[in-house]
Amino acid sequence: MENGLIIELKGVSKSFAIGGGREFLALKGIDLEIHQGEFTGLVGPSGSGKTTLLNLMGALDNATEGSVRVLGRNVESFSHTEAAHFRKESIGFIFQSFNLLPVYTVFENVEFPLLVAGVAAEERKKTVTQALEWVGLLDKMYSRPTQLSGGESQRVAVARAIVKKPRIILADEPTANLDAENSHNILRTMVKLNQQLGTTFVFSTHDQKVIDYLRRKITLVDGRLFKDEALTPKLAGNDK
Amino acid sequence: MLQFILKGILRDKQRSVLPIVVVGLGVMLTTFFYGYLKGVISGMLSSNAKLGSGHLKVMTREYAELEAQSPNDLAILDVPGVLQKLRTFAPDITWVPRTRFGGLLDIPDKNGDTRAQGPVIGIGLDLLSPGSTEVPRMDLKKVTVEGRIPQKPGELLISRDLAKNLHASLGETVTLISSTAGGSMAIHNFVVVGFTHFGMGPLDRNLILADLSDVQYALNMENASGEILGFMDSGYFDRDAAEAEITRFKQTELSSLLVMHSLADSQGIGDYLDMVDVYVWMDLGGMILLMTVVLWNSALMAGLRRYGEIGIRLAMGESKGELLRWLLYEAAVIGLIGATLGACAGMGINYYLQEVGIDISEMMKGSTVIMPPVLRARVLPEGFFVGFLPGLCAIVLGTALAGIGIYKRNTASLFKELEV
């Protein structure tokens, strides 16, 4: 499943002004390549630069130095609108908190990205139903977020991220608010999507449960790439 | 998208109720205020027009210069001829001659000596000819509270208060002492056949009404009349139409001897109308400003409450412009609902006040201003939009101001912001 290069970082540094003319260097000279279909985790302690790196890959922020190419495009040259369009077309996000829209049903939450992308109603219905089937929530499509458990909410968030079939999904601590059983459920769902759809998953995590599913672990320490290792997942999509 | 917005508005009461209430109330008050003000002004103009100035007034140039003194020696001669020309000139306006005069009303005792005497203001108008438009215009059947309307020459209506002061009774012969158009003393007897009560202070104190032919005879001004009044068919004074008629009149041969004035020219009414217009627009501006500030604040609160939603949508790839447009659409839908409800409520109140009115006759007893005894609002088509459009503008403007915050959101901090 893994083949073409879809994320390429060369000499990437990112600094933030912290007042008094001083700067905090969050990323230092990162060189990294991620290929299509990878199931990769950015691992490291708090403040190691995991989320900053996700921001750069997701066109949410620009590098201070170096180049970030995602899907063959140089994302730091994007204007705000171009970056938004790029995210809308190519990237799905999963957050630590599920951030579902509380007034809309499960179906409508998953439908929302397609609505924003201007997809026709018939096509939306078909695609949303398919996405809910992938995450096993067809029976909850008319429920409101407040009627769902944490695990179900995160599965809706996953369905929302994959419904437009992005080539990359960036997930920031997706299991942080879930118990062990729900964490495994959601991760198995992601592995299944990765295997069936070829979607590339990049996680930011320090949760061992997530790490157990990874095929590649990139360890960051103090903004530097400390270790990049291929893993044999301890838990496959169908295993517990 | 509209369906999605409507679902959000209907399901999220916090998103919709406060703005709908604010817009609804603001629009209702504006619509009501506009209709009420227009109604009261119309009523006042109508009273002034019916009882004094007409919507248009034709006089001789000389009479116009001394109009306040009602100088009947400078009256229009050959009234039938002038009336015919005016009816040809403007057939959609009803032209009627009237003569105003002053004098003393003398009530004799059984010996013919003066028992009581008092100053009066009189109006001579067409009361006797078949199909007279003056009787309904002056609402004489209603305001003749005792007795009847004159049915033959020599009969007189006097105000009830005047009759009370002079101890005059129905059927009694009274004497009008005045001056003729030629300047000599005029003495003429009338029979009092009715008492009037207009509910307007100046008219109820010492007004007498007689048929124009009697007044012409008494004041020695056959075929003459102080004024010819014009009334628009709609019953309402249209200032622009009146100005247009005056402009047109100036191009006719009649204008060599006569002048035409509009109601707005009399007694500073034009200035008053200008002032009212300024107040209306100030009120509308103030209402928009007030609503905008409240709705801005409400939109800011909604923005805080929906911080997470806005963040996730930015992350999902909506541009800030798209997001702001969505919020503006949402505001427009909420505004449409609120403004429609408010405008309908305002129009409803205006309709009620148009039909029922507020009786102020008791308050106006001692007043010297000609005001209708019942204040009525007026339901006008533009009244709906006068409130509706500002209400809609206010919520869209308030949301736009609050939406500036979206442009300050930094997408780089979305992961952190959306953690909680």
XYZ file of C-alpha atoms in Angstrom:
660
model
C 0.000 0.000 0.000
C 2.860 2.379 0.768
C 4.353 3.940 -2.350
C 4.717 7.607 -3.443
C 6.215 10.366 -1.377
C 3.419 12.618 -0.135
C 5.008 14.595 2.692
C 8.540 15.892 2.443
C 10.228 18.190 4.960
C 13.712 19.500 4.324
C 15.661 21.443 6.950
C 12.485 22.624 8.622
C 12.761 24.913 11.623
C 10.000 26.731 13.383
C 10.435 29.427 15.974
C 7.923 31.429 18.010
C 8.383 34.887 19.481
C 8.053 34.668 23.262
C 8.382 38.350 24.103
C 11.286 40.572 24.965
C 12.715 39.981 21.505
C 13.414 36.347 22.352
C 12.375 33.334 20.318
C 11.561 29.752 21.163
C 12.797 27.213 18.617
C 10.085 24.537 18.473
C 11.525 22.578 15.535
C 15.144 22.425 14.530
C 16.305 21.249 11.115
C 13.764 18.497 10.562
C 14.254 16.295 7.491
C 11.419 13.849 7.016
C 9.645 11.910 4.291
C 6.279 10.218 4.611
C 4.888 7.997 1.876
C 1.403 7.196 0.714
C -0.394 4.712 2.964
C 1.868 5.039 5.982
C 0.512 4.650 9.507
C 2.974 6.864 11.294
C 3.214 8.378 14.727
C 5.071 11.435 15.951
C 6.059 10.521 19.458
C 7.750 12.500 22.153
C 7.280 14.326 25.390
C 5.232 17.498 25.704
C 6.935 20.453 24.038
C 8.952 18.217 21.716
C 7.334 19.751 18.614
C 4.820 17.043 17.624
C 1.837 19.383 17.200
C 3.975 22.045 15.522
C 5.029 19.454 12.983
C 1.394 18.426 12.406
C 0.537 22.104 11.919
C 3.123 22.416 9.172
C 2.008 19.212 7.439
C -1.625 20.353 7.634
C -0.991 23.816 6.158
C -2.133 25.365 9.416
C 1.199 27.126 9.934
C 4.332 28.028 8.022
C 7.890 26.963 8.711
C 10.390 29.619 9.689
C 13.085 27.880 7.665
C 13.243 24.966 5.260
C 10.603 23.601 2.926
C 7.440 21.634 3.521
C 6.003 19.851 0.499
C 2.739 18.021 0.889
C 1.230 16.122 -2.030
C 3.821 17.744 -4.240
C 2.932 21.275 -3.258
C 5.002 23.749 -1.333
C 2.612 24.612 1.494
C 4.485 27.579 2.944
C 3.881 29.531 -0.241
C 0.133 29.247 0.268
C -2.028 32.242 1.054
C -4.614 31.768 3.797
C -7.293 30.965 1.231
C -5.078 28.565 -0.706
C -4.154 26.795 2.512
C -7.832 26.484 3.454
C -8.666 25.123 0.010
C -5.779 22.666 0.248
C -6.980 21.409 3.648
C -10.526 21.146 2.363
C -9.426 19.057 -0.632
C -6.648 16.894 0.723
C -6.404 16.687 4.493
C -8.585 15.323 7.237
C -8.150 16.258 10.887
C -8.950 14.330 14.012
C -8.641 16.138 17.311
C -8.158 15.074 20.877
C -11.617 16.468 21.661
C -14.160 15.357 19.145
C -15.400 18.847 18.353
C -18.632 17.717 16.792
C -21.199 20.375 15.982
C -23.678 19.854 18.814
C -26.831 21.051 17.056
C -26.440 18.697 14.122
C -27.052 14.957 13.955
C -24.308 12.407 13.366
C -25.261 12.287 9.691
C -25.169 16.081 9.393
C -21.816 16.338 11.188
C -20.273 13.911 8.732
C -22.056 15.606 5.844
C -20.723 19.042 6.771
C -17.284 18.877 5.041
C -19.011 17.768 1.835
C -21.486 20.614 2.088
C -18.645 23.081 2.463
C -16.913 21.473 -0.529
C -20.084 21.978 -2.598
C -20.839 18.291 -3.190
C -24.331 17.601 -4.565
C -26.997 16.362 -2.137
C -27.379 12.868 -3.639
C -23.640 12.319 -3.664
C -23.402 13.599 -0.093
C -26.014 11.158 1.118
C -24.274 8.216 -0.526
C -20.828 9.178 0.711
C -21.910 9.954 4.271
C -23.748 6.637 4.531
C -20.620 4.871 3.325
C -18.428 6.722 5.840
C -20.784 5.877 8.703
C -20.750 2.264 7.581
C -16.929 2.262 7.724
C -16.964 3.442 11.316
C -19.936 1.260 12.265
C -22.336 4.035 13.180
C -25.105 3.653 10.624
C -27.576 2.969 13.416
C -26.668 6.269 15.103
C -26.955 8.531 12.072
C -29.901 10.466 13.474
C -28.495 10.782 16.989
C -27.146 14.037 18.322
C -23.547 14.235 19.663
C -24.882 14.557 23.204
C -26.479 11.122 22.851
C -23.176 9.432 21.956
C -20.450 7.917 24.092
C -16.895 9.238 23.847
C -15.873 6.348 21.602
C -18.841 6.877 19.306
C -18.155 10.612 19.159
C -14.578 9.997 18.101
C -15.771 7.535 15.455
C -18.037 10.282 14.110
C -15.003 12.579 14.071
C -13.120 9.904 12.118
C -16.031 9.539 9.691
C -16.063 13.323 9.285
C -12.345 13.305 8.557
C -12.512 10.517 5.982
C -15.807 11.343 4.301
C -14.182 13.516 1.660
C -11.595 10.767 1.128
C -8.530 12.855 1.912
C -5.150 11.357 1.100
C -3.774 12.362 4.502
C -5.333 12.305 7.948
C -3.586 14.172 10.749
C -4.654 13.065 14.193
C -3.628 14.881 17.340
C -3.820 12.629 20.415
C -6.997 10.970 19.085
C -7.319 8.605 22.053
C -6.547 11.069 24.827
C -10.175 11.332 25.928
C -11.065 7.660 25.451
C -10.885 4.617 27.675
C -8.854 1.601 26.629
C -11.647 -0.267 24.902
C -12.799 2.710 22.902
C -9.197 3.600 22.081
C -8.672 0.150 20.578
C -11.945 0.354 18.693
C -11.102 3.675 17.139
C -7.562 2.609 16.280
C -8.789 -0.594 14.663
C -11.170 1.521 12.597
C -8.287 3.726 11.505
C -6.113 0.728 10.605
C -8.987 -0.656 8.543
C -9.385 2.642 6.705
C -5.661 2.843 6.158
C -5.614 -0.641 4.685
C -8.803 -0.409 2.641
C -8.601 3.153 1.387
C -4.852 3.697 1.432
C -5.290 6.831 3.520
C -2.056 8.028 5.120
C -2.375 8.529 8.873
C 0.009 10.714 10.847
C -0.511 10.769 14.595
C 0.818 12.994 17.281
C 0.760 10.888 20.421
C 2.441 9.634 23.522
C -0.217 7.023 24.164
C 1.283 3.509 24.138
C -2.026 2.116 22.843
C -1.608 4.202 19.678
C 2.063 3.328 19.404
C 1.161 -0.364 19.461
C -0.702 0.072 16.159
C 1.966 2.143 14.358
C 4.095 0.850 11.517
C 6.480 3.766 11.846
C 7.426 5.760 14.921
C 9.179 9.109 14.673
C 10.496 10.293 18.010
C 10.995 13.985 18.577
C 12.972 15.430 21.442
C 13.389 19.160 21.964
C 12.289 19.894 18.423
C 14.764 17.529 16.829
C 14.140 14.246 15.060
C 15.628 11.858 17.611
C 14.717 8.494 16.153
C 12.847 7.241 13.062
C 12.054 3.550 13.241
C 9.891 1.092 11.336
C 7.714 -1.034 13.583
C 5.896 -4.249 13.286
C 2.534 -3.384 14.771
C 1.920 -5.272 17.958
C -1.791 -4.988 17.305
C -3.225 -5.360 13.833
C -6.578 -3.969 12.735
C -8.436 -7.126 13.540
C -6.642 -7.946 16.769
C -7.509 -6.754 20.189
C -26.846 25.364 2.779
C -30.005 27.264 3.682
C -31.520 24.059 5.028
C -28.417 23.520 7.171
C -28.537 27.089 8.476
C -32.243 26.788 9.275
C -31.683 23.544 11.158
C -28.946 25.210 13.216
C -31.135 28.196 13.989
C -34.176 26.136 14.916
C -32.269 23.667 17.072
C -29.920 26.074 18.792
C -32.200 28.409 20.700
C -29.254 30.328 22.138
C -28.168 31.135 18.615
C -31.523 32.418 17.496
C -33.840 33.501 20.293
C -31.995 36.561 21.613
C -31.206 38.026 18.171
C -34.756 37.338 16.965
C -36.163 39.021 20.077
C -33.828 42.030 19.728
C -34.492 42.451 16.012
C -38.205 41.789 16.466
C -38.578 44.349 19.246
C -36.493 46.956 17.457
C -38.364 46.508 14.205
C -41.716 46.464 15.982
C -40.947 49.720 17.796
C -39.641 51.378 14.637
C -42.586 50.248 12.530
C -45.042 51.260 15.231
C -43.359 54.611 15.837
C -43.308 55.375 12.118
C -46.962 54.428 11.601
C -48.049 56.246 14.743
C -46.146 59.405 13.881
C -47.407 59.354 10.307
C -50.929 58.732 11.552
C -50.845 61.558 14.070
C -49.326 63.950 11.528
C -51.868 62.875 8.923
C -54.664 63.401 11.431
C -53.359 66.817 12.325
C -52.926 67.782 8.675
C -56.328 66.411 7.865
C -57.940 68.447 10.651
C -56.119 71.579 9.555
C -57.022 70.911 5.940
C -60.706 70.243 6.588
C -61.234 73.064 9.001
C -58.888 75.695 7.698
C -56.484 75.480 4.820
C -57.530 72.684 2.489
C -54.720 70.713 0.874
C -54.456 73.580 -1.579
C -55.797 77.073 -1.210
C -56.450 79.661 -3.934
C -56.691 83.343 -2.963
C -56.136 86.711 -4.511
C -52.562 87.912 -4.185
C -53.650 90.752 -1.931
C -55.750 88.484 0.291
C -52.794 86.119 0.632
C -50.597 88.897 1.983
C -53.067 89.626 4.807
C -54.473 86.108 5.052
C -54.402 85.945 8.857
C -56.858 88.849 9.013
C -59.332 87.234 6.578
C -59.618 90.449 4.510
C -62.834 89.751 2.646
C -62.598 93.081 0.837
C -59.802 91.363 -1.107
C -61.835 88.203 -1.835
C -62.033 86.309 -5.103
C -64.766 87.731 -7.314
C -66.710 85.620 -9.814
C -66.265 82.478 -7.762
C -68.372 80.286 -10.147
C -66.105 81.224 -13.057
C -62.898 80.599 -11.110
C -64.261 77.311 -9.792
C -65.017 76.150 -13.327
C -61.466 76.961 -14.417
C -59.977 75.242 -11.406
C -62.061 72.111 -11.991
C -60.785 72.027 -15.561
C -57.237 72.710 -14.404
C -57.210 69.926 -11.791
C -60.272 67.670 -12.105
C -58.988 65.124 -9.587
C -59.062 67.738 -6.835
C -62.318 68.789 -5.194
C -62.547 72.605 -5.174
C -64.866 74.360 -2.695
C -65.284 78.045 -1.834
C -65.131 79.150 1.783
C -65.274 82.478 3.501
C -63.840 83.067 6.920
C -64.980 86.040 8.912
C -65.045 87.426 12.399
C -67.690 89.364 14.305
C -69.906 89.532 17.320
C -72.853 87.306 17.996
C -75.627 89.092 19.770
C -78.315 87.180 21.654
C -81.372 89.370 22.178
C -83.843 89.144 25.010
C -87.591 89.111 24.451
C -87.560 92.880 23.973
C -84.898 92.758 21.333
C -82.213 94.196 23.590
C -78.861 92.503 23.953
C -79.014 89.736 26.483
C -75.568 88.354 25.745
C -72.871 89.053 23.233
C -69.593 87.439 22.343
C -66.874 87.389 19.671
C -67.093 84.629 17.093
C -65.104 83.263 14.213
C -67.237 82.102 11.356
C -66.921 79.950 8.302
C -69.237 80.229 5.367
C -69.329 77.017 3.403
C -71.628 75.098 1.118
C -74.148 73.416 3.391
C -77.324 73.590 1.351
C -76.632 72.558 -2.216
C -77.566 68.970 -3.065
C -74.491 66.733 -3.016
C -72.489 69.178 -0.940
C -69.115 67.644 -0.123
C -68.598 69.917 2.856
C -71.068 68.208 5.205
C -69.256 64.836 5.152
C -65.837 66.490 4.956
C -66.494 68.444 8.144
C -68.208 65.393 9.619
C -71.066 67.725 10.509
C -73.587 64.964 11.178
C -71.331 63.650 13.921
C -70.140 66.943 15.372
C -73.635 68.451 15.477
C -74.274 67.164 18.963
C -77.603 68.910 19.441
C -80.168 70.071 16.892
C -79.540 69.582 13.182
C -77.538 70.755 10.209
C -78.925 73.850 8.409
C -81.450 72.886 5.764
C -82.496 76.280 4.476
C -81.074 79.780 4.221
C -80.769 81.792 7.409
C -79.887 78.878 9.651
C -76.781 78.732 11.785
C -74.667 76.194 13.658
C -72.822 77.451 16.724
C -70.428 75.688 19.017
C -71.937 74.106 22.103
C -69.494 75.913 24.387
C -70.377 79.255 22.828
C -74.093 78.513 23.206
C -73.474 77.650 26.821
C -71.534 80.855 27.444
C -74.116 83.027 25.738
C -77.090 81.033 27.062
C -78.289 80.584 23.521
C -80.839 77.909 22.781
C -81.926 76.021 19.704
C -84.497 77.830 17.547
C -83.448 81.195 18.917
C -82.797 84.071 16.517
C -79.350 85.583 16.928
C -77.662 88.520 15.244
C -74.277 88.495 13.587
C -72.569 91.861 13.760
C -69.606 92.036 11.388
C -68.260 94.155 8.556
C -69.124 93.865 4.897
C -66.583 93.346 2.153
C -66.933 97.040 1.489
C -66.005 97.957 5.050
C -69.389 98.996 6.397
C -71.239 97.386 9.270
C -73.006 94.140 8.555
C -75.935 92.991 10.636
C -77.683 89.765 9.825
C -80.083 87.531 11.703
C -79.771 83.757 11.839
C -81.748 81.032 13.530
C -79.654 78.688 15.621
C -80.521 75.141 14.533
C -77.654 73.147 15.958
C -74.762 73.028 18.388
C -71.415 71.626 17.320
C -68.625 69.997 19.247
C -65.487 69.200 17.252
C -63.392 68.159 20.252
C -60.806 70.741 19.230
C -60.286 73.676 21.546
C -60.104 76.584 19.062
C -63.190 75.440 17.168
C -65.269 74.632 20.197
C -64.828 77.986 21.871
C -66.517 80.386 19.458
C -67.083 78.880 16.028
C -70.198 79.532 13.953
C -70.981 77.833 10.640
C -73.419 79.083 8.016
C -74.158 78.377 4.388
C -71.844 80.313 2.064
C -74.735 82.062 0.303
C -75.979 83.429 3.647
C -72.498 84.691 4.489
C -72.114 86.223 1.027
C -75.432 87.984 1.526
C -74.640 89.098 5.084
C -71.202 90.436 4.159
C -72.332 91.886 0.875
C -70.007 89.777 -1.235
C -72.294 88.064 -3.764
C -70.443 85.635 -6.050
C -67.305 86.264 -3.999
C -65.441 84.182 -1.506
C -62.322 84.712 0.540
C -60.775 81.400 -0.402
C -61.234 78.419 -2.641
C -59.927 75.254 -1.039
C -58.743 72.165 -2.885
C -58.938 68.667 -1.387
C -57.048 65.709 -2.792
C -59.163 62.667 -3.595
C -57.073 60.353 -1.393
C -58.099 62.409 1.633
C -54.411 62.655 2.612
C -52.112 65.567 2.023
C -49.397 64.732 -0.508
C -46.799 67.455 -0.256
C -45.018 66.609 -3.496
C -48.282 66.455 -5.444
C -49.328 69.780 -3.934
C -46.026 71.389 -4.933
C -46.458 70.011 -8.451
C -49.954 71.518 -8.704
C -48.652 74.893 -7.533
C -45.892 74.814 -10.126
C -48.444 73.950 -12.802
C -50.842 76.611 -11.559
C -48.176 79.294 -11.945
C -48.181 78.612 -15.680
C -51.916 79.300 -16.064
C -53.640 82.613 -16.708
C -55.335 82.356 -13.297
C -52.005 83.007 -11.656
C -51.982 86.595 -12.888
C -54.576 87.453 -10.207
C -54.627 84.487 -7.898
C -52.089 82.524 -5.920
C -52.161 78.903 -4.863
C -50.699 77.808 -1.536
C -50.350 74.339 -0.124
C -51.193 73.171 3.372
C -47.458 73.056 4.042
C -47.302 76.822 3.486
C -49.773 77.619 6.225
C -48.955 78.217 9.872
C -45.436 76.813 9.645
C -46.774 73.344 8.857
C -44.093 72.843 6.201
C -41.340 73.467 8.746
C -43.090 71.165 11.154
C -43.251 68.411 8.529
C -39.557 68.896 7.761
C -38.782 68.615 11.453
C -40.865 65.455 11.751
C -39.000 63.948 8.811
C -35.705 64.715 10.526
C -36.978 63.129 13.738
C -38.145 60.039 11.872
C -34.734 59.543 10.284
C -32.969 60.296 13.552
C -35.157 57.725 15.229
C -34.404 55.175 12.535
C -30.675 55.902 12.737
C -30.750 55.637 16.531
C -32.700 52.409 16.363
C -30.247 50.889 13.869
C -27.302 51.987 16.014
C -28.852 50.598 19.176
C -29.815 47.314 17.577
C -26.395 47.010 15.929
C -24.603 47.447 19.243
C -26.836 44.919 21.007
C -26.596 42.445 18.135
C -22.845 42.969 17.846
C -22.564 42.039 21.482
C -24.891 39.098 20.973
C -22.845 37.926 17.975
C -19.636 38.260 20.031
C -21.156 36.069 22.730
C -22.253 33.574 20.086
C -18.730 33.675 18.657
C -17.290 32.756 22.057
C -19.842 30.016 22.531
C -19.126 28.654 19.074
C -15.366 29.073 19.333
C -14.804 25.349 18.934
C -17.137 25.096 15.963
C -15.416 27.962 14.189
C -12.015 26.423 14.925
C -12.932 22.999 13.596
C -14.414 24.540 10.493
C -11.258 26.545 9.838
C -9.254 23.343 10.248
C -11.566 21.452 7.906
C -10.751 23.946 5.209
C -13.322 26.678 5.272
C -11.588 29.953 4.559
C -12.159 32.830 6.950
C -14.124 34.616 4.246
C -16.357 31.580 3.675
C -16.918 31.234 7.393
C -17.839 34.897 7.757
C -20.175 34.607 4.769
C -21.857 31.624 6.432
C -22.327 33.591 9.651
C -23.732 36.510 7.666
C -26.175 34.211 5.857
C -27.159 32.831 9.233
C -27.612 36.373 10.586
C -29.652 37.315 7.526
C -31.979 34.351 8.056
C -32.357 35.195 11.762
C -32.837 38.840 10.803
C -35.494 37.929 8.239
C -37.422 35.955 10.842
C -37.078 38.627 13.548
C -37.725 41.548 11.224
C -40.777 39.890 9.675
C -42.249 39.111 13.088
C -41.420 42.607 14.365
C -42.781 44.387 11.310
C -45.991 42.339 11.421
C -46.405 43.076 15.136
C -45.745 46.793 14.556
C -48.212 46.871 11.665
C -50.726 45.010 13.822
C -50.479 47.590 16.581
C -50.733 50.353 13.996
C -53.811 48.720 12.491
C -55.436 48.560 15.915
C -54.592 52.207 16.589
C -55.784 53.170 13.129
C -59.168 51.589 13.720
C -59.606 52.425 17.412
C -57.266 55.342 18.090
C -56.440 57.117 21.335
C -59.055 59.614 22.509
C -57.317 62.818 23.632
C -60.335 65.125 23.465
C -60.349 65.640 27.245
C -56.680 66.641 27.184
C -57.215 69.048 24.289
C -60.080 70.998 25.871
C -58.095 74.133 26.615
C -55.690 73.781 23.713
C -55.291 76.383 20.986
C -53.854 73.844 18.555
C -56.058 72.178 15.976
C -55.539 68.499 16.713
C -57.920 65.642 15.969
C -59.713 64.503 19.138
C -58.691 60.901 18.467
C -55.064 60.177 17.615
C -54.770 57.378 15.096
C -51.819 55.518 13.694
C -51.681 54.882 9.982
C -50.932 51.594 8.259
C -48.665 52.446 5.348
C -46.948 49.967 3.005
C -43.599 51.701 3.510
C -44.079 51.339 7.272
C -43.305 47.623 6.910
C -39.943 48.293 5.271
C -39.043 51.274 7.447
C -38.598 48.843 10.339
C -37.828 45.677 8.413
C -34.795 46.824 6.417
C -32.982 48.568 9.306
C -33.584 45.471 11.458
C -32.049 43.262 8.821
C -29.151 45.675 8.298
C -28.514 45.894 12.049
C -28.097 42.156 12.584
C -25.947 41.711 9.483
C -23.821 44.706 10.508
C -23.566 43.463 14.108
C -22.508 40.016 12.913
C -20.026 41.499 10.466
C -18.436 43.522 13.271
C -18.263 40.473 15.509
C -17.002 38.411 12.564
C -13.814 40.474 12.455
C -12.716 38.171 15.286
C -12.620 35.264 12.833
C -9.843 37.003 10.952
C -7.851 37.187 14.168
C -7.982 33.417 14.689
C -4.579 31.859 14.198
C -4.885 28.476 12.517
C -1.514 27.457 13.975
C -3.047 27.235 17.434
C -6.151 25.266 16.416
C -4.838 21.907 17.659
C -4.177 23.414 21.077
C -7.430 25.387 21.160
C -9.489 22.361 20.236
C -7.957 20.089 22.837
C -10.411 20.893 25.573
